[in-house]
XYZ file of C-alpha atoms in Angstrom:
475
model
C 3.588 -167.924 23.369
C 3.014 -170.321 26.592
C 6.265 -168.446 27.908
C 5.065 -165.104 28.149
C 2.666 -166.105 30.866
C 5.165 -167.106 32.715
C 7.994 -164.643 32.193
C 5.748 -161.996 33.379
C 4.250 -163.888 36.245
C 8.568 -164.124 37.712
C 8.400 -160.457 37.145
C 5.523 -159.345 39.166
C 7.151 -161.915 41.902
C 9.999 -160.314 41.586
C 9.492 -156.638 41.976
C 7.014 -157.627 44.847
C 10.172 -159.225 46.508
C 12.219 -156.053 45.742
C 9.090 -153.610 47.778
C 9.071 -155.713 50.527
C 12.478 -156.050 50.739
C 13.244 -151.829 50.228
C 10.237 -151.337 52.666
C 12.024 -154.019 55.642
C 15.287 -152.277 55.123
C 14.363 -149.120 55.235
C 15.000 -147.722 59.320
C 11.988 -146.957 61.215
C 10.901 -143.185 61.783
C 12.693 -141.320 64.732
C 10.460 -141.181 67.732
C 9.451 -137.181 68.199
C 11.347 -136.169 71.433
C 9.356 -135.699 74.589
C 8.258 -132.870 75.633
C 9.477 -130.515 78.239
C 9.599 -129.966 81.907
C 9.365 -126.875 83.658
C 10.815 -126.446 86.757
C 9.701 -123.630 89.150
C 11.854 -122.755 92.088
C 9.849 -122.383 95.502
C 12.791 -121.157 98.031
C 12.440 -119.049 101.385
C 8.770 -117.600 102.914
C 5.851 -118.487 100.851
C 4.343 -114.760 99.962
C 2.725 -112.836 97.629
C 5.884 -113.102 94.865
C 5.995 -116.874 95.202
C 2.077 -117.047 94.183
C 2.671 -114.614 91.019
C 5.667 -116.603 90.414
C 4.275 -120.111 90.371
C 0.902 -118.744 88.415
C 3.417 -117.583 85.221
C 5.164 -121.070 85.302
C 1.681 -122.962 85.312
C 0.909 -119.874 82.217
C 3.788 -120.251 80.638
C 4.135 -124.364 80.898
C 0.276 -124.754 78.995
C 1.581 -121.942 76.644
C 4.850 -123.867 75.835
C 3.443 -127.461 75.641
C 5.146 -128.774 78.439
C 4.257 -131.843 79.542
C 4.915 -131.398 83.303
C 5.343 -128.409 86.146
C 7.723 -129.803 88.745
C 7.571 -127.732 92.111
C 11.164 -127.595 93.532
C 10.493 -126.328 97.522
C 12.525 -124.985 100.215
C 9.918 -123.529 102.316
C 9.571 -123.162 105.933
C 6.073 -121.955 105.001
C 4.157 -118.918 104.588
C 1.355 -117.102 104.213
C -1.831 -118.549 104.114
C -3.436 -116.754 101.319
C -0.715 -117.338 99.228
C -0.405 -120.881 99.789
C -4.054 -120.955 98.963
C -3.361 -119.552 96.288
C -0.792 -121.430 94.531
C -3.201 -124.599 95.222
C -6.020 -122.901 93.418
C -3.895 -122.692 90.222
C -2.903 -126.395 90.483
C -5.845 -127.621 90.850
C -6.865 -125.630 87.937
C -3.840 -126.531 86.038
C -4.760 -128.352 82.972
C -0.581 -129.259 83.050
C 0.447 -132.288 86.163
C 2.124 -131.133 89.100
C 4.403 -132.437 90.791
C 5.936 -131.234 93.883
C 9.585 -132.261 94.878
C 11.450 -131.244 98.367
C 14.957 -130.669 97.202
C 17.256 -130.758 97.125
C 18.788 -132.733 100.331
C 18.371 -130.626 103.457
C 15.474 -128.783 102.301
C 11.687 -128.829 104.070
C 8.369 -128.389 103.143
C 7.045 -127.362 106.538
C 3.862 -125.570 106.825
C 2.423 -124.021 103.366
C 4.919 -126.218 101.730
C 3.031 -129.646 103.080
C -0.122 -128.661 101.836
C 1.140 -127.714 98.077
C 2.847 -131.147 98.354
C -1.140 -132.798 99.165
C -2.634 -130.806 96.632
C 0.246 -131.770 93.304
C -0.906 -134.912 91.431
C 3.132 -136.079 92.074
C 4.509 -136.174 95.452
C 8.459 -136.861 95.985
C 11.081 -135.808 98.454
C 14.951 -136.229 97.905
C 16.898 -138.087 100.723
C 17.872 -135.914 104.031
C 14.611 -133.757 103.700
C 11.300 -133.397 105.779
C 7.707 -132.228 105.634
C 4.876 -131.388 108.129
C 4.749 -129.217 110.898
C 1.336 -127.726 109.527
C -0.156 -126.606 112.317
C -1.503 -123.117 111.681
C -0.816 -119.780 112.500
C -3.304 -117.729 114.592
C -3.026 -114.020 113.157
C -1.448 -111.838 115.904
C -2.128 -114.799 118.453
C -0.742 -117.997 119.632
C 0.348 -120.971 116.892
C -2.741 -123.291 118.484
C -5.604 -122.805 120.812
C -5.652 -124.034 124.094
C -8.133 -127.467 124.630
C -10.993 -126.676 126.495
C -10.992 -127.955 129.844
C -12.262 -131.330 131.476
C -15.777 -131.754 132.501
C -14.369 -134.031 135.234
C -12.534 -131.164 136.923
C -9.136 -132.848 135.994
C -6.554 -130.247 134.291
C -6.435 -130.328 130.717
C -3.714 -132.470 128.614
C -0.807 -130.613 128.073
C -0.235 -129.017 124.102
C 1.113 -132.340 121.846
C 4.630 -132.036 121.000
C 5.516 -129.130 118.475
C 3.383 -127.214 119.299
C 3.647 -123.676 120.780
C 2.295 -122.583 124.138
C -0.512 -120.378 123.641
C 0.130 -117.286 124.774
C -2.110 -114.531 126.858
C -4.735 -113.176 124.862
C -7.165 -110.616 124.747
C -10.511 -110.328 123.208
C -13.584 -112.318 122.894
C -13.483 -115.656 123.003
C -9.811 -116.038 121.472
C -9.935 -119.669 121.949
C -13.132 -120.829 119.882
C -11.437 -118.355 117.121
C -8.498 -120.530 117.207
C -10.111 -123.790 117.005
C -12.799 -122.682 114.446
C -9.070 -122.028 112.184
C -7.702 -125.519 113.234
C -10.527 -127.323 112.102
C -10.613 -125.245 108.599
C -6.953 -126.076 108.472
C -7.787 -129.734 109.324
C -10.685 -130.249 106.495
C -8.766 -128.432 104.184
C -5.481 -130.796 104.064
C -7.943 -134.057 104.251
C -9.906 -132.945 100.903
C -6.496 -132.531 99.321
C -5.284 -136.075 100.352
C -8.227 -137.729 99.812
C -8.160 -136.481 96.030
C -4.957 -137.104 95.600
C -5.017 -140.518 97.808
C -2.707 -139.629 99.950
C -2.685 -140.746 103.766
C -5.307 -139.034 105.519
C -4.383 -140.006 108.859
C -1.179 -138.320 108.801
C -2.121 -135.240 106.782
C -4.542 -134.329 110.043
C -1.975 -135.139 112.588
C 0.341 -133.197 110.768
C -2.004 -130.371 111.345
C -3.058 -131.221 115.102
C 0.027 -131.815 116.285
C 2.506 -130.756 114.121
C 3.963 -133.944 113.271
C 6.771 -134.208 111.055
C 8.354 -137.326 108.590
C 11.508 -137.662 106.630
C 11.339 -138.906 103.489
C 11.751 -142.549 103.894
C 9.193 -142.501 106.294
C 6.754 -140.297 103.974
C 7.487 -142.479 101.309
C 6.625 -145.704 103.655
C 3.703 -144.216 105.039
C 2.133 -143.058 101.955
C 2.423 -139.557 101.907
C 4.712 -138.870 99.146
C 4.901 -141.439 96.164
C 8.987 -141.200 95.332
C 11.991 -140.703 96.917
C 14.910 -138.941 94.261
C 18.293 -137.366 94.370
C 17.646 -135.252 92.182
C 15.011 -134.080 89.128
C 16.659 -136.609 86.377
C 16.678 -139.646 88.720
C 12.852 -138.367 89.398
C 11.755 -137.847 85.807
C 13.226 -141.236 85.671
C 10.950 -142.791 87.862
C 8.021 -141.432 86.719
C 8.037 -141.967 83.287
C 4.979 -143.723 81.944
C 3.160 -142.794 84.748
C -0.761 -142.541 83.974
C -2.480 -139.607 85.691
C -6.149 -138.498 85.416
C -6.053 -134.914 84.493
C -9.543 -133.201 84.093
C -11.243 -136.181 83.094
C -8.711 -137.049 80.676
C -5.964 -139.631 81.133
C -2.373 -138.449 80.916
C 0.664 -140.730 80.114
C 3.877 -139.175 80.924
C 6.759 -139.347 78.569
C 9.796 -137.916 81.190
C 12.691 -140.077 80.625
C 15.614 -137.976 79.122
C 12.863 -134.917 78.670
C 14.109 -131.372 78.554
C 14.258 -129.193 81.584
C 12.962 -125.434 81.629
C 14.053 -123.718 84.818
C 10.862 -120.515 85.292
C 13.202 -117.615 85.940
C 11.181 -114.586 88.006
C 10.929 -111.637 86.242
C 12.064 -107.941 86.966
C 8.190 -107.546 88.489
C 8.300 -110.830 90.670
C 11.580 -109.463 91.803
C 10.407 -106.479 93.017
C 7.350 -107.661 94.526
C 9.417 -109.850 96.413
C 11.390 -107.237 97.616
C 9.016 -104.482 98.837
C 6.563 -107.177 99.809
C 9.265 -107.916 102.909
C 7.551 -106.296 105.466
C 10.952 -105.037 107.044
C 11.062 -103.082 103.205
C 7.537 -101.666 103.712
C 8.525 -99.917 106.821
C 11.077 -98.721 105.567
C 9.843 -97.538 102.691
C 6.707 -95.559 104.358
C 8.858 -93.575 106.465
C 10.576 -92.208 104.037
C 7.854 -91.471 101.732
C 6.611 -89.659 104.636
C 9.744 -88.106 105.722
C 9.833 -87.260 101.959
C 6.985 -85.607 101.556
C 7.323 -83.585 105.133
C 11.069 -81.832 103.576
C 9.136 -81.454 100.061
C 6.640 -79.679 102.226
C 9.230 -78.093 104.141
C 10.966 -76.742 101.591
C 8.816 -76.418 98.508
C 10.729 -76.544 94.872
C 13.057 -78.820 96.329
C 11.423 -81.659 94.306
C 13.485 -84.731 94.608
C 12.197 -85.119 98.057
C 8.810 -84.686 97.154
C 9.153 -87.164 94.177
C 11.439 -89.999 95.906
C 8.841 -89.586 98.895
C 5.951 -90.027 96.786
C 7.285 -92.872 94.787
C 8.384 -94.561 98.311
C 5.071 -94.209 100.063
C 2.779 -95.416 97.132
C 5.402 -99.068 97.094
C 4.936 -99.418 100.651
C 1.443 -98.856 100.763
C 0.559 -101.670 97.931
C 3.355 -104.099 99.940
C 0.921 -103.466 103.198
C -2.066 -104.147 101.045
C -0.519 -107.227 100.021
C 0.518 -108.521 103.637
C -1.346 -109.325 107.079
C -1.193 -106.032 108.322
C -2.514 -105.054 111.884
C -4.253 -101.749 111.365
C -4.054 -100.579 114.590
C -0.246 -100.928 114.011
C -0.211 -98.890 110.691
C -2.279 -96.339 112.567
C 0.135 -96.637 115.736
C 3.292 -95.358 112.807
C 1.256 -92.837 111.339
C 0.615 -91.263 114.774
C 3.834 -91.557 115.609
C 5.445 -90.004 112.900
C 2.648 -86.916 112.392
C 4.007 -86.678 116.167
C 7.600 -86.570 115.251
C 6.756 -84.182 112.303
C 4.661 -81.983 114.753
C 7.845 -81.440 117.211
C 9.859 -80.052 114.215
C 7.309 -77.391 113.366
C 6.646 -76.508 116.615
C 8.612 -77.686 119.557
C 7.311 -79.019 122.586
C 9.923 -79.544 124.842
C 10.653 -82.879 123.331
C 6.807 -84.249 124.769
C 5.757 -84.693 120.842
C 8.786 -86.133 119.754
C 9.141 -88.432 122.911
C 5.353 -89.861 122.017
C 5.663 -89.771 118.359
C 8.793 -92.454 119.122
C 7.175 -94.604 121.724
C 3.973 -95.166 119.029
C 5.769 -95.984 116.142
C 7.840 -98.612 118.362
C 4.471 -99.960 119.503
C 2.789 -99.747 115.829
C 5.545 -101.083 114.091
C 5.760 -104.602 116.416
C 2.162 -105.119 115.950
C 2.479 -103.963 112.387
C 2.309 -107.323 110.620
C -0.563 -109.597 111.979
C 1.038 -112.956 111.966
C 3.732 -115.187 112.950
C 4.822 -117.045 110.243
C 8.498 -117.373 109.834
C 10.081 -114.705 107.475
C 7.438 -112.462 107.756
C 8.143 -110.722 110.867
C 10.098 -107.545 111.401
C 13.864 -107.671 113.632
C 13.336 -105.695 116.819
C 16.647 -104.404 116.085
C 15.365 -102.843 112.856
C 12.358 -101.315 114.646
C 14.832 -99.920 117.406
C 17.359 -98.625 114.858
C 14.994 -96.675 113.209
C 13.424 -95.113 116.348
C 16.676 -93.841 117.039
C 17.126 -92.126 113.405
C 14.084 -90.613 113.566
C 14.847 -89.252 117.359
C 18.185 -88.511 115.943
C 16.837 -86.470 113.135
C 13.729 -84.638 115.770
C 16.398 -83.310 117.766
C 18.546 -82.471 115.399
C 15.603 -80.303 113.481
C 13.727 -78.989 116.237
C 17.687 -77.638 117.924
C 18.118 -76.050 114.336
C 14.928 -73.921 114.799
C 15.478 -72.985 118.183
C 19.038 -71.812 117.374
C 17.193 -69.921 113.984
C 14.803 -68.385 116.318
C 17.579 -66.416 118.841
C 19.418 -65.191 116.064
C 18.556 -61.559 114.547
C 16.330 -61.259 112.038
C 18.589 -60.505 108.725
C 16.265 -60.476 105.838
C 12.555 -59.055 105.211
C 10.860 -55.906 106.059
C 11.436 -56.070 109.820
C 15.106 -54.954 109.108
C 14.673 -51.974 106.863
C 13.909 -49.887 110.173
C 17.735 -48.588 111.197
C 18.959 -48.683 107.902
C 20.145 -46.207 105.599
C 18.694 -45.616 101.921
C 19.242 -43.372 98.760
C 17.022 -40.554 97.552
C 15.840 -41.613 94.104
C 12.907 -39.256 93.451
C 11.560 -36.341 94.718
C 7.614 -35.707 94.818
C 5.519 -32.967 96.452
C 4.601 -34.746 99.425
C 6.358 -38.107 98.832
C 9.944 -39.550 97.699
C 11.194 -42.926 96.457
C 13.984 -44.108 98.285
C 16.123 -46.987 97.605
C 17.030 -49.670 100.472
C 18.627 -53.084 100.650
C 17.962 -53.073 96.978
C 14.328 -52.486 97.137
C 12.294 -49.486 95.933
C 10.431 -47.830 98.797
C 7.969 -44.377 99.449
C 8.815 -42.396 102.069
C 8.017 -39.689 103.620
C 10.146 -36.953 106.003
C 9.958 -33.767 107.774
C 12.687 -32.116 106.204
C 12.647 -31.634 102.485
C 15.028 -34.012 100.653
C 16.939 -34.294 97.494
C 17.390 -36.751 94.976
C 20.527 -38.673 95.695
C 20.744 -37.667 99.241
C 21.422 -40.271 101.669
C 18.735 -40.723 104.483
C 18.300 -42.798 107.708
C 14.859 -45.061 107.944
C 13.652 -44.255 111.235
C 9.922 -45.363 110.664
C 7.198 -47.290 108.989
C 3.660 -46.831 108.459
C 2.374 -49.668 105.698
C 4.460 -49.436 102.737
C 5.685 -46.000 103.826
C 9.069 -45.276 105.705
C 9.489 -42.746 107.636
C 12.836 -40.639 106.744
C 15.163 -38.164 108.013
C 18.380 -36.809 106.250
C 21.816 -38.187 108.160
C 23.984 -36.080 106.265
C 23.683 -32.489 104.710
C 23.628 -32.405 101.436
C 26.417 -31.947 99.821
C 27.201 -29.104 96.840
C 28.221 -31.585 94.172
C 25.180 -33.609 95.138
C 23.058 -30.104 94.672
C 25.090 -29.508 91.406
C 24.199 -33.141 89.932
């Protein structure tokens, strides 16, 4: 009996033994993958499409779980209110950002340097370059001209990069410009101060258009990597801690999945009428459309292209910089054009309809940013079309307008008809096809043919041209 004690104390140590050793040998859980990246492609002008298309990756990256938006630029810049646009939705992006120039020989120059402030992750791959911020002025010069010395010394020349301001008109062009220098100016240095970024640069950048590669951004603080590509970047910036609306963020990137944000159907076609070369083209013939629809009613594939035309070139304009007097210049200019078809002038309609829509359509778009201008040669192409197409219309209805008239009631006068009833004062009478009374001096017969020498109203005036003839009596 002593030994039972013990036999069942060297069982309890030994199945003990045999859990521990089953739980040491067992392998440890697989680590849950990390999640994915999603990669949205900014190449070429920063417009209207770019904004829609960077607001559905930001959508679609919160909606998927993804653990990071990665900005992929080629930009020479863009439009201002999309650029503001696009840094609205990362700084309300509860997903990290981070912007990367690449790949080698790209630029982030203008719009594209202050997305690259605003992201919480700045990097640039060798043989790239940012800056050149200096802004825009709509329909004016790139920078205003510095006010000049008290002293009576000239003024300092413009800093290097930047344009020469050209000759303007209107009041006080030059506070305007400043007053959108020193927006520009406060608006970079709130990005890089939250982002704690250099400061010093991001306004020079702005002032003077000053430019870095990316060694030198990465040595002077502006951007925080320098990669070859997005897995040697996701590389470096794995387990980096960011502070993301008040929470903080650890990012898991090494080896992570990457989702390339392909534009839709819609982006694509926003970013193909929103090109404001496309717009022009695509008002005049909506309103070339509607003028042969007009023209010719019943024709309908005129009317309905035209129609379809005008309304995607109106919402592009409402979607760009547009100079109204310039849109008001083309509409002239073409009611002008139309006006010399319908009646001719002697070519003084056509001639001004041409020289306004030249003049609207180079003042057409309100700015200067690169890609969103429109070629001269386009402009001058088109001027000859539609001079092409007044003088061939309005030589088509002078050449209508010497020939005889061959249809209508002006040419039943001259013609012959047929007798088809008889009355007491009145007869029907048959011409061209078309049933007509008539009346004549002489009595007539049915079937009898007579000439149309008159018309009074809806009554011809008739005479026999034949007499009649026995077996027309007989019948």
């Amino acid at each position: 009996m002593a030994r039972r004690p013990l036999i069942l104390w060297w069982c309890a140590t030994l199945w003990v033994a045999f859990v521990l050793g089953a739980g040491a040998a067992a392998p440890p859980a697989p680590a849950a993958p990390p999640a994915p990246v999603r990669v949205v492609t900014i190449e070429g002008a920063i417009g209207p499409a770019t904004a829609e298309h960077v607001r559905r990756g930001l959508t679609h990256a919160q909606r998927d779980g993804a653990q990071l938006v990665v900005l992929q630029m080629d930009t020479p810049g863009g439009l201002d209110t999309s650029m503001r646009r696009i840094i609205r939705d990362i700084l309300a992006s509860p997903v990290p950002v981070a912007s990367f120039v690449g790949p080698s020989g790209a630029r982030a120059a203008s719009a594209g340097t202050y997305i690259l402030y605003a992201s919480h992750i700045a990097a640039m791959a060798p043989g790239t370059n940012l800056g050149a911020a200096t802004p825009v002025a709509l329909g004016g010069s790139p920078e205003p001209a510095p006010p000049p010395a008290r002293s009576g010394r000239p003024a300092q020349p413009a800093a290097s990069g930047a344009s020469e301001p050209a000759p303007q008109t209107g009041p006080t062009p030059t506070v305007s410009g400043q007053k959108q220098l020193s927006d520009a100016v406060a608006y970079i240095r709130s990005l890089a101060q939250m982002r704690g970024r250099n400061v010093q640069w991001a306004e020079k950048a702005v002032r003077e258009a000053a430019s870095l590669s990316a060694e030198e951004a990465l040595a002077q603080g502006v951007i925080e990597f320098v990669a070859r590509d997005l897995p040697t970047l996701l590389a470096q910036i794995d387990g980096r801690r960011l502070d993301i609306e008040g929470r903080s963020l650890t990012l898991r990137t090494a080896g992570a999945a990457l989702v390339h944000e392909e534009p839709d159907w819609r982006i694509r076609l926003l970013a193909v009428i929103t090109d404001p070369s496309v717009a022009l083209i695509l008002m005049m013939l909506g309103i070339y459309g509607l003028f042969f629809e007009f023209s010719n009613p019943g024709a309908l594939v005129p009317g309905v292209l035209g129609g379809i035309c005008l309304l995607l070139g109106l919402y592009a304009l409402q979607l760009l910089p547009v100079n109204y007097a310039g849109l008001a210049l083309i509409a002239l200019g073409l009611a002008f054009m139309v006006a010399e078809v319908l009646m001719p002038s002697f070519g003084v309609l056509g001639l001004g309809g041409i020289v306004a829509f030249v003049l609207g359509a180079v003042i057409l778009i309100d700015t200067e940013v690169p890609g969103f201008g429109i070629p001269l040669g386009l402009i001058a192409a088109m001027a000859v079309l539609s001079a092409a197409v007044v003088i061939g219309l309005t030589a088509m209805a002078v050449r209508s307008r010497q020939r005889a008239v061959v249809s209508g009631d002006a040419t039943v006068i001259g013609q012959q008809a047929r007798v088809l009833e008889v009355g007491v004062d009145e007869a029907w009478v048959e011409v061209a096809g078309e049933r007509w009374r008539a009346r004549s001096h002489t009595k007539l017969h049915t079937g009898q043919t007579v000439l149309v020498h008159g018309r009074d109203g809806l009554v011809l005036h008739v005479r026999p041209v034949a007499p009649l003839q026995e077996s027309d009596h007989d019948r």
